[in-house]
PDB file of C-alpha atoms and ligand atoms in Angstrom:
ATOM      1  CA  MET D   1      -0.241  -0.148   0.133  1.00 44.00           C
ATOM      2  CA  SER D   2       1.514   3.370  -0.990  1.00 49.00           C
ATOM      3  CA  ASP D   3       1.634   6.122   1.586  1.00 51.00           C
ATOM      4  CA  GLU D   4      -0.687   8.002  -0.130  1.00 58.00           C
ATOM      5  CA  ASN D   5      -3.070   5.420   0.893  1.00 53.00           C
ATOM      6  CA  GLN D   6      -2.123   5.029   4.553  1.00 58.00           C
ATOM      7  CA  SER D   7      -5.335   6.969   5.639  1.00 84.00           C
ATOM      8  CA  LYS D   8      -7.464   6.160   3.647  1.00 95.00           C
ATOM      9  CA  CYS D   9     -10.893   4.345   3.838  1.00 98.00           C
ATOM     10  CA  ARG D  10     -10.447   0.295   2.847  1.00 98.00           C
ATOM     11  CA  ALA D  11     -12.949  -0.734   0.915  1.00 98.00           C
ATOM     12  CA  VAL D  12     -13.898  -4.301  -0.597  1.00 98.00           C
ATOM     13  CA  CYS D  13     -15.977  -4.450  -3.639  1.00 98.00           C
ATOM     14  CA  LEU D  14     -18.625  -7.760  -3.651  1.00 98.00           C
ATOM     15  CA  ILE D  15     -19.914  -7.955  -7.385  1.00 98.00           C
ATOM     16  CA  SER D  16     -21.442 -10.926  -9.299  1.00 98.00           C
ATOM     17  CA  GLY D  17     -22.051  -9.612 -12.872  1.00 97.00           C
ATOM     18  CA  GLY D  18     -20.977  -7.222 -15.402  1.00 96.00           C
ATOM     19  CA  GLY D  19     -19.896  -4.736 -12.586  1.00 98.00           C
ATOM     20  CA  THR D  20     -20.982  -1.064 -13.916  1.00 98.00           C
ATOM     21  CA  ASN D  21     -21.164   0.014 -10.782  1.00 98.00           C
ATOM     22  CA  LEU D  22     -17.342  -1.194  -9.622  1.00 98.00           C
ATOM     23  CA  GLN D  23     -15.967   0.472 -13.145  1.00 98.00           C
ATOM     24  CA  ALA D  24     -17.436   3.679 -12.581  1.00 98.00           C
ATOM     25  CA  ILE D  25     -15.975   3.508  -9.066  1.00 98.00           C
ATOM     26  CA  ILE D  26     -12.534   2.088 -10.221  1.00 98.00           C
ATOM     27  CA  ASP D  27     -12.622   5.000 -12.744  1.00 98.00           C
ATOM     28  CA  ASN D  28     -13.750   7.882 -10.450  1.00 98.00           C
ATOM     29  CA  ILE D  29     -10.819   6.998  -7.826  1.00 98.00           C
ATOM     30  CA  LYS D  30      -8.354   7.317 -10.853  1.00 97.00           C
ATOM     31  CA  ASP D  31      -9.662  10.162 -11.703  1.00 96.00           C
ATOM     32  CA  LYS D  32      -9.245  11.675  -7.746  1.00 95.00           C
ATOM     33  CA  SER D  33     -13.023  12.228  -7.835  1.00 94.00           C
ATOM     34  CA  LEU D  34     -13.354   9.172  -5.140  1.00 97.00           C
ATOM     35  CA  LYS D  35     -10.407   8.707  -2.180  1.00 96.00           C
ATOM     36  CA  ILE D  36     -11.333   5.199  -1.253  1.00 98.00           C
ATOM     37  CA  ASP D  37      -8.218   2.176  -1.121  1.00 98.00           C
ATOM     38  CA  LEU D  38     -10.069  -0.744  -3.199  1.00 98.00           C
ATOM     39  CA  ILE D  39      -8.299  -2.874  -1.702  1.00 98.00           C
ATOM     40  CA  SER D  40     -10.125  -6.543  -3.060  1.00 98.00           C
ATOM     41  CA  VAL D  41     -12.517  -7.245  -5.131  1.00 98.00           C
ATOM     42  CA  ILE D  42     -14.499 -10.663  -4.216  1.00 98.00           C
ATOM     43  CA  SER D  43     -17.244 -12.361  -7.116  1.00 98.00           C
ATOM     44  CA  ASP D  44     -19.483 -15.352  -5.586  1.00 97.00           C
ATOM     45  CA  ASN D  45     -19.394 -15.915  -9.488  1.00 97.00           C
ATOM     46  CA  PRO D  46     -16.310 -17.015 -11.969  1.00 97.00           C
ATOM     47  CA  ALA D  47     -17.876 -16.006 -14.828  1.00 97.00           C
ATOM     48  CA  ALA D  48     -18.128 -12.457 -13.640  1.00 98.00           C
ATOM     49  CA  LYS D  49     -16.854  -9.464 -16.256  1.00 98.00           C
ATOM     50  CA  GLY D  50     -16.369  -7.088 -12.972  1.00 98.00           C
ATOM     51  CA  LEU D  51     -13.751  -9.501 -12.163  1.00 98.00           C
ATOM     52  CA  GLN D  52     -12.231  -8.643 -15.373  1.00 98.00           C
ATOM     53  CA  ARG D  53     -12.250  -5.127 -14.674  1.00 98.00           C
ATOM     54  CA  ALA D  54     -10.342  -5.296 -11.404  1.00 98.00           C
ATOM     55  CA  GLU D  55      -7.610  -7.567 -12.708  1.00 97.00           C
ATOM     56  CA  LYS D  56      -6.531  -4.827 -15.356  1.00 97.00           C
ATOM     57  CA  GLU D  57      -6.681  -2.385 -12.486  1.00 97.00           C
ATOM     58  CA  GLY D  58      -4.287  -4.075 -10.454  1.00 97.00           C
ATOM     59  CA  ILE D  59      -6.762  -4.847  -8.609  1.00 98.00           C
ATOM     60  CA  ASP D  60      -6.615  -7.865  -6.149  1.00 97.00           C
ATOM     61  CA  ALA D  61      -9.511 -10.089  -7.609  1.00 98.00           C
ATOM     62  CA  THR D  62     -10.995 -13.139  -5.987  1.00 97.00           C
ATOM     63  CA  ILE D  63     -13.212 -15.770  -6.524  1.00 97.00           C
ATOM     64  CA  PHE D  64     -15.595 -17.832  -4.209  1.00 96.00           C
ATOM     65  CA  ASP D  65     -17.668 -19.699  -6.560  1.00 95.00           C
ATOM     66  CA  PHE D  66     -20.680 -20.885  -4.913  1.00 91.00           C
ATOM     67  CA  SER D  67     -20.961 -24.035  -6.286  1.00 92.00           C
ATOM     68  CA  SER D  68     -17.651 -25.284  -5.603  1.00 95.00           C
ATOM     69  CA  PHE D  69     -18.950 -25.220  -1.879  1.00 96.00           C
ATOM     70  CA  GLU D  70     -20.852 -27.755  -0.042  1.00 95.00           C
ATOM     71  CA  ASP D  71     -23.815 -25.885   0.710  1.00 96.00           C
ATOM     72  CA  ARG D  72     -24.488 -22.580   1.662  1.00 96.00           C
ATOM     73  CA  LYS D  73     -23.021 -22.599   5.179  1.00 96.00           C
ATOM     74  CA  GLN D  74     -19.731 -22.865   4.294  1.00 97.00           C
ATOM     75  CA  PHE D  75     -20.055 -20.830   1.864  1.00 97.00           C
ATOM     76  CA  ASP D  76     -20.973 -17.682   3.968  1.00 97.00           C
ATOM     77  CA  GLN D  77     -18.437 -19.101   6.567  1.00 97.00           C
ATOM     78  CA  CYS D  78     -15.396 -18.678   3.991  1.00 97.00           C
ATOM     79  CA  LEU D  79     -16.869 -15.281   2.861  1.00 98.00           C
ATOM     80  CA  GLU D  80     -17.363 -13.718   6.736  1.00 98.00           C
ATOM     81  CA  LYS D  81     -13.911 -15.212   7.876  1.00 98.00           C
ATOM     82  CA  GLU D  82     -12.394 -13.979   4.260  1.00 98.00           C
ATOM     83  CA  MET D  83     -13.831 -10.416   5.286  1.00 98.00           C
ATOM     84  CA  VAL D  84     -12.736 -10.657   8.908  1.00 98.00           C
ATOM     85  CA  GLU D  85      -9.094 -10.720   7.518  1.00 98.00           C
ATOM     86  CA  LEU D  86      -9.250  -8.274   4.703  1.00 98.00           C
ATOM     87  CA  ASP D  87     -10.879  -6.173   8.260  1.00 98.00           C
ATOM     88  CA  PRO D  88     -11.973  -3.215   5.147  1.00 98.00           C
ATOM     89  CA  ASP D  89     -13.218   0.024   6.821  1.00 98.00           C
ATOM     90  CA  LEU D  90     -15.922  -0.593   4.441  1.00 98.00           C
ATOM     91  CA  ILE D  91     -18.038  -3.079   2.138  1.00 98.00           C
ATOM     92  CA  ILE D  92     -19.619  -1.983  -1.228  1.00 98.00           C
ATOM     93  CA  LEU D  93     -21.838  -4.432  -2.591  1.00 98.00           C
ATOM     94  CA  ALA D  94     -22.256  -3.610  -6.301  1.00 98.00           C
ATOM     95  CA  GLY D  95     -24.570  -6.044  -8.175  1.00 97.00           C
ATOM     96  CA  TYR D  96     -24.195  -9.130  -5.648  1.00 97.00           C
ATOM     97  CA  MET D  97     -26.889 -11.402  -5.554  1.00 95.00           C
ATOM     98  CA  LYS D  98     -26.099 -13.521  -2.759  1.00 94.00           C
ATOM     99  CA  ILE D  99     -28.167 -12.207   0.504  1.00 93.00           C
ATOM    100  CA  LEU D 100     -25.597 -11.797   3.047  1.00 96.00           C
ATOM    101  CA  ASN D 101     -26.725 -13.606   6.306  1.00 95.00           C
ATOM    102  CA  SER D 102     -27.515 -12.327   9.506  1.00 95.00           C
ATOM    103  CA  SER D 103     -23.693 -13.344  11.441  1.00 96.00           C
ATOM    104  CA  PHE D 104     -22.139 -11.388   8.129  1.00 97.00           C
ATOM    105  CA  CYS D 105     -24.575  -8.102   8.648  1.00 96.00           C
ATOM    106  CA  ASN D 106     -24.120  -8.189  12.202  1.00 95.00           C
ATOM    107  CA  SER D 107     -20.002  -8.558  12.200  1.00 96.00           C
ATOM    108  CA  PHE D 108     -19.919  -5.516   9.590  1.00 97.00           C
ATOM    109  CA  ALA D 109     -23.376  -3.330  10.881  1.00 95.00           C
ATOM    110  CA  GLY D 110     -22.640   0.136   9.648  1.00 97.00           C
ATOM    111  CA  LYS D 111     -20.100  -0.653   7.205  1.00 98.00           C
ATOM    112  CA  ILE D 112     -22.082  -2.335   4.401  1.00 98.00           C
ATOM    113  CA  LEU D 113     -23.680  -0.680   1.378  1.00 98.00           C
ATOM    114  CA  ASN D 114     -25.535  -1.530  -1.597  1.00 98.00           C
ATOM    115  CA  ILE D 115     -27.138   0.098  -4.198  1.00 98.00           C
ATOM    116  CA  HIS D 116     -30.636  -1.550  -5.603  1.00 98.00           C
ATOM    117  CA  PRO D 117     -32.137  -0.216  -8.681  1.00 98.00           C
ATOM    118  CA  SER D 118     -35.696   0.757  -7.193  1.00 98.00           C
ATOM    119  CA  LEU D 119     -37.103   3.643  -5.169  1.00 98.00           C
ATOM    120  CA  LEU D 120     -37.028   1.632  -2.299  1.00 97.00           C
ATOM    121  CA  PRO D 121     -38.606   0.692   0.057  1.00 97.00           C
ATOM    122  CA  LYS D 122     -41.293   0.082  -3.328  1.00 98.00           C
ATOM    123  CA  TYR D 123     -39.722  -2.387  -5.883  1.00 98.00           C
ATOM    124  CA  LYS D 124     -37.668  -4.859  -3.777  1.00 96.00           C
ATOM    125  CA  GLY D 125     -36.332  -7.823  -5.281  1.00 96.00           C
ATOM    126  CA  LEU D 126     -35.434  -8.486  -9.082  1.00 97.00           C
ATOM    127  CA  ASN D 127     -36.891  -7.235 -11.828  1.00 98.00           C
ATOM    128  CA  THR D 128     -37.709  -3.845 -11.527  1.00 98.00           C
ATOM    129  CA  HIS D 129     -37.513  -1.863 -14.411  1.00 98.00           C
ATOM    130  CA  GLN D 130     -40.475  -4.964 -15.921  1.00 98.00           C
ATOM    131  CA  ARG D 131     -42.160  -4.462 -12.386  1.00 98.00           C
ATOM    132  CA  VAL D 132     -42.316  -0.680 -12.471  1.00 98.00           C
ATOM    133  CA  ILE D 133     -43.345  -0.261 -16.510  1.00 98.00           C
ATOM    134  CA  ASP D 134     -46.120  -3.187 -15.436  1.00 98.00           C
ATOM    135  CA  ASN D 135     -47.257  -0.917 -12.803  1.00 98.00           C
ATOM    136  CA  GLN D 136     -47.024   1.802 -15.055  1.00 97.00           C
ATOM    137  CA  GLU D 137     -45.436   4.094 -12.608  1.00 98.00           C
ATOM    138  CA  ARG D 138     -44.417   7.453 -13.933  1.00 97.00           C
ATOM    139  CA  LEU D 139     -41.187   7.832 -11.502  1.00 98.00           C
ATOM    140  CA  HIS D 140     -38.037   5.137 -10.975  1.00 98.00           C
ATOM    141  CA  GLY D 141     -34.943   4.801 -10.123  1.00 98.00           C
ATOM    142  CA  ALA D 142     -31.880   4.012  -7.842  1.00 98.00           C
ATOM    143  CA  SER D 143     -30.759   3.962  -3.389  1.00 98.00           C
ATOM    144  CA  VAL D 144     -28.314   3.745  -1.819  1.00 98.00           C
ATOM    145  CA  HIS D 145     -28.916   2.186   1.733  1.00 98.00           C
ATOM    146  CA  PHE D 146     -27.090   0.641   3.948  1.00 98.00           C
ATOM    147  CA  VAL D 147     -27.058  -2.976   4.905  1.00 97.00           C
ATOM    148  CA  THR D 148     -29.506  -5.060   7.316  1.00 89.00           C
ATOM    149  CA  SER D 149     -30.119  -8.471   7.099  1.00 83.00           C
ATOM    150  CA  GLU D 150     -33.576  -8.154   5.519  1.00 82.00           C
ATOM    151  CA  LEU D 151     -33.202  -7.996   1.481  1.00 79.00           C
ATOM    152  CA  ASP D 152     -33.375  -4.684  -0.116  1.00 81.00           C
ATOM    153  CA  ASP D 153     -34.127  -3.232   3.418  1.00 88.00           C
ATOM    154  CA  GLY D 154     -32.002  -1.257   5.369  1.00 94.00           C
ATOM    155  CA  PRO D 155     -31.999   2.815   5.757  1.00 97.00           C
ATOM    156  CA  VAL D 156     -31.872   4.541   2.395  1.00 98.00           C
ATOM    157  CA  ILE D 157     -29.049   7.442   1.980  1.00 98.00           C
ATOM    158  CA  ILE D 158     -29.571   9.034  -1.248  1.00 98.00           C
ATOM    159  CA  GLN D 159     -31.952   8.225  -4.449  1.00 98.00           C
ATOM    160  CA  TYR D 160     -31.395   9.095  -8.420  1.00 98.00           C
ATOM    161  CA  GLN D 161     -34.841   9.641  -9.676  1.00 98.00           C
ATOM    162  CA  CYS D 162     -35.951   9.693 -13.539  1.00 98.00           C
ATOM    163  CA  ASN D 163     -39.124   9.634 -15.481  1.00 97.00           C
ATOM    164  CA  ILE D 164     -40.298   6.838 -17.619  1.00 97.00           C
ATOM    165  CA  GLU D 165     -41.464   8.022 -20.309  1.00 96.00           C
ATOM    166  CA  ASN D 166     -44.304   6.121 -22.714  1.00 95.00           C
ATOM    167  CA  ASN D 167     -41.624   5.057 -25.579  1.00 96.00           C
ATOM    168  CA  ASP D 168     -39.128   3.303 -22.407  1.00 97.00           C
ATOM    169  CA  ASP D 169     -38.699  -0.159 -22.276  1.00 97.00           C
ATOM    170  CA  ARG D 170     -37.123  -2.163 -19.549  1.00 98.00           C
ATOM    171  CA  HIS D 171     -33.836  -1.488 -21.459  1.00 98.00           C
ATOM    172  CA  THR D 172     -34.240   2.176 -21.721  1.00 97.00           C
ATOM    173  CA  LEU D 173     -34.935   2.148 -18.485  1.00 97.00           C
ATOM    174  CA  GLN D 174     -31.819  -0.061 -16.827  1.00 98.00           C
ATOM    175  CA  LYS D 175     -29.276   2.213 -19.119  1.00 97.00           C
ATOM    176  CA  LYS D 176     -30.871   6.065 -17.413  1.00 97.00           C
ATOM    177  CA  VAL D 177     -30.933   4.685 -14.167  1.00 98.00           C
ATOM    178  CA  GLN D 178     -27.410   2.629 -14.159  1.00 98.00           C
ATOM    179  CA  GLN D 179     -26.322   6.252 -15.546  1.00 97.00           C
ATOM    180  CA  GLY D 180     -27.748   7.591 -12.121  1.00 98.00           C
ATOM    181  CA  GLU D 181     -26.649   4.863 -10.133  1.00 98.00           C
ATOM    182  CA  TYR D 182     -22.732   5.273 -10.881  1.00 98.00           C
ATOM    183  CA  ILE D 183     -23.408   8.918  -9.547  1.00 98.00           C
ATOM    184  CA  ILE D 184     -24.895   8.699  -6.858  1.00 98.00           C
ATOM    185  CA  TYR D 185     -22.603   5.598  -5.424  1.00 98.00           C
ATOM    186  CA  THR D 186     -20.147   7.758  -5.708  1.00 98.00           C
ATOM    187  CA  LYS D 187     -21.045  10.336  -3.446  1.00 98.00           C
ATOM    188  CA  ALA D 188     -22.884   7.794  -0.856  1.00 98.00           C
ATOM    189  CA  ILE D 189     -19.123   6.345  -0.695  1.00 98.00           C
ATOM    190  CA  GLN D 190     -17.402   9.646  -0.455  1.00 98.00           C
ATOM    191  CA  TRP D 191     -19.473  10.808   2.291  1.00 98.00           C
ATOM    192  CA  PHE D 192     -18.636   7.648   3.949  1.00 98.00           C
ATOM    193  CA  SER D 193     -14.794   7.168   3.682  1.00 98.00           C
ATOM    194  CA  GLU D 194     -14.962  11.092   4.596  1.00 97.00           C
ATOM    195  CA  LYS D 195     -16.469   9.655   7.909  1.00 97.00           C
ATOM    196  CA  ARG D 196     -19.596  12.380   7.279  1.00 98.00           C
ATOM    197  CA  LEU D 197     -22.292   9.183   7.238  1.00 98.00           C
ATOM    198  CA  SER D 198     -22.868   7.013   9.599  1.00 97.00           C
ATOM    199  CA  ILE D 199     -25.445   4.805  10.834  1.00 97.00           C
ATOM    200  CA  GLU D 200     -26.527   4.281  14.691  1.00 95.00           C
ATOM    201  CA  SER D 201     -29.095   2.757  16.019  1.00 93.00           C
ATOM    202  CA  GLY D 202     -30.686   2.353  12.611  1.00 93.00           C
ATOM    203  CA  ARG D 203     -30.721   6.429  12.070  1.00 96.00           C
ATOM    204  CA  ILE D 204     -28.870   8.016   9.496  1.00 97.00           C
ATOM    205  CA  TYR D 205     -26.744  10.540  10.214  1.00 98.00           C
ATOM    206  CA  ILE D 206     -25.052  12.812   7.226  1.00 98.00           C
ATOM    207  CA  ASP D 207     -22.786  15.827   8.831  1.00 98.00           C
ATOM    208  CA  GLY D 208     -23.273  14.956  12.723  1.00 97.00           C
ATOM    209  CA  ALA D 209     -27.195  15.745  11.666  1.00 98.00           C
ATOM    210  CA  PRO D 210     -30.115  13.197  11.152  1.00 98.00           C
ATOM    211  CA  LEU D 211     -31.291  12.240   7.503  1.00 98.00           C
ATOM    212  CA  ASN D 212     -35.024  12.164   7.836  1.00 96.00           C
ATOM    213  CA  GLU D 213     -35.314  11.823   4.248  1.00 97.00           C
ATOM    214  CA  PRO D 214     -33.105  10.448   1.192  1.00 98.00           C
ATOM    215  CA  LYS D 215     -31.206  13.010  -0.394  1.00 98.00           C
ATOM    216  CA  VAL D 216     -32.489  12.634  -3.994  1.00 98.00           C
ATOM    217  CA  ILE D 217     -30.546  13.619  -7.060  1.00 98.00           C
ATOM    218  CA  LYS D 218     -32.931  13.887  -9.826  1.00 96.00           C
ATOM    219  CA  HIS D 219     -32.534  13.114 -13.773  1.00 88.00           C
ATOM    220  CA  ASP D 220     -31.990  15.856 -16.181  1.00 75.00           C
TER     221      ASP D 220
HETATM  222  C1  GRF S   1     -27.065  -2.538 -10.832  1.00 59.84           C
HETATM  223  O1  GRF S   1     -28.860  -2.482 -11.747  1.00 59.84           O
HETATM  224  C2  GRF S   1     -27.177  -2.461  -9.528  1.00 59.84           C
HETATM  225  O2  GRF S   1     -27.930  -1.780  -8.827  1.00 59.84           O
HETATM  226  C3  GRF S   1     -27.952  -3.950  -8.958  1.00 59.84           C
HETATM  227  O3  GRF S   1     -26.963  -4.655  -9.510  1.00 59.84           O
HETATM  228  C4  GRF S   1     -27.041  -4.351 -10.719  1.00 59.84           C
HETATM  229  C5  GRF S   1     -25.631  -4.403 -11.098  1.00 59.84           C
HETATM  230  O4  GRF S   1     -25.057  -4.017 -12.639  1.00 59.84           O
HETATM  231  N1  GRF S   1     -27.961  -4.197  -7.281  1.00 59.84           N
HETATM  232  P1  GRF S   1     -22.992  -4.033 -12.734  1.00 59.84           P
HETATM  233  O5  GRF S   1     -22.866  -5.464 -12.413  1.00 59.84           O
HETATM  234  O6  GRF S   1     -23.016  -3.343 -11.697  1.00 59.84           O
HETATM  235  O7  GRF S   1     -23.752  -3.585 -13.666  1.00 59.84           O
END
């Protein structure tokens, strides 16, 4: 680790797929708009394209191939053990498709962030873009939240909002929402790394003040 990195927030990123959020984080670290030390990228999926993105930048990339473990319990224990050894300040879930168990969430309480492609608490789970279209919603977006052991739960820090136009389909919506994801995730990670963002007793604080509503950035 270089001297420059010594006081930086040490982050680990968990991924399962394409890793475009990971790429945005890497790009922002490179252009210095995000001042964190990304010490490791871990994937449960050996085919995750995000692994190549990490390797290309010389970031330690580790595979915990889910299919090679005896059962879910063994996988969970190994992942938690690895994380305890890495001892990061922050765990960034970026398209990580496994639900973290309560032991993991408790061990790293207040240190895990996730990004979800909907305006939480609406549309937890999968296929959010199609579901908002099917329900004729007019507004959609993405949310960054602290992670608890409940799926896509946990207090929301910041949201990106965009209108759903008549000609939008799930592909155009995904593209629109992901552009916003890169912006709000970087903001939340940077706040956390500067110790401006925290969670205490389930309540979010930004710059020492409780956050009653998520911050919102609107698509222009
Ligand atoms: C994003 O849409 C994110 O909101 C969700 O998973 C997707 C990951 O995409 N949690 P990518 O792997 O970062 O491209």
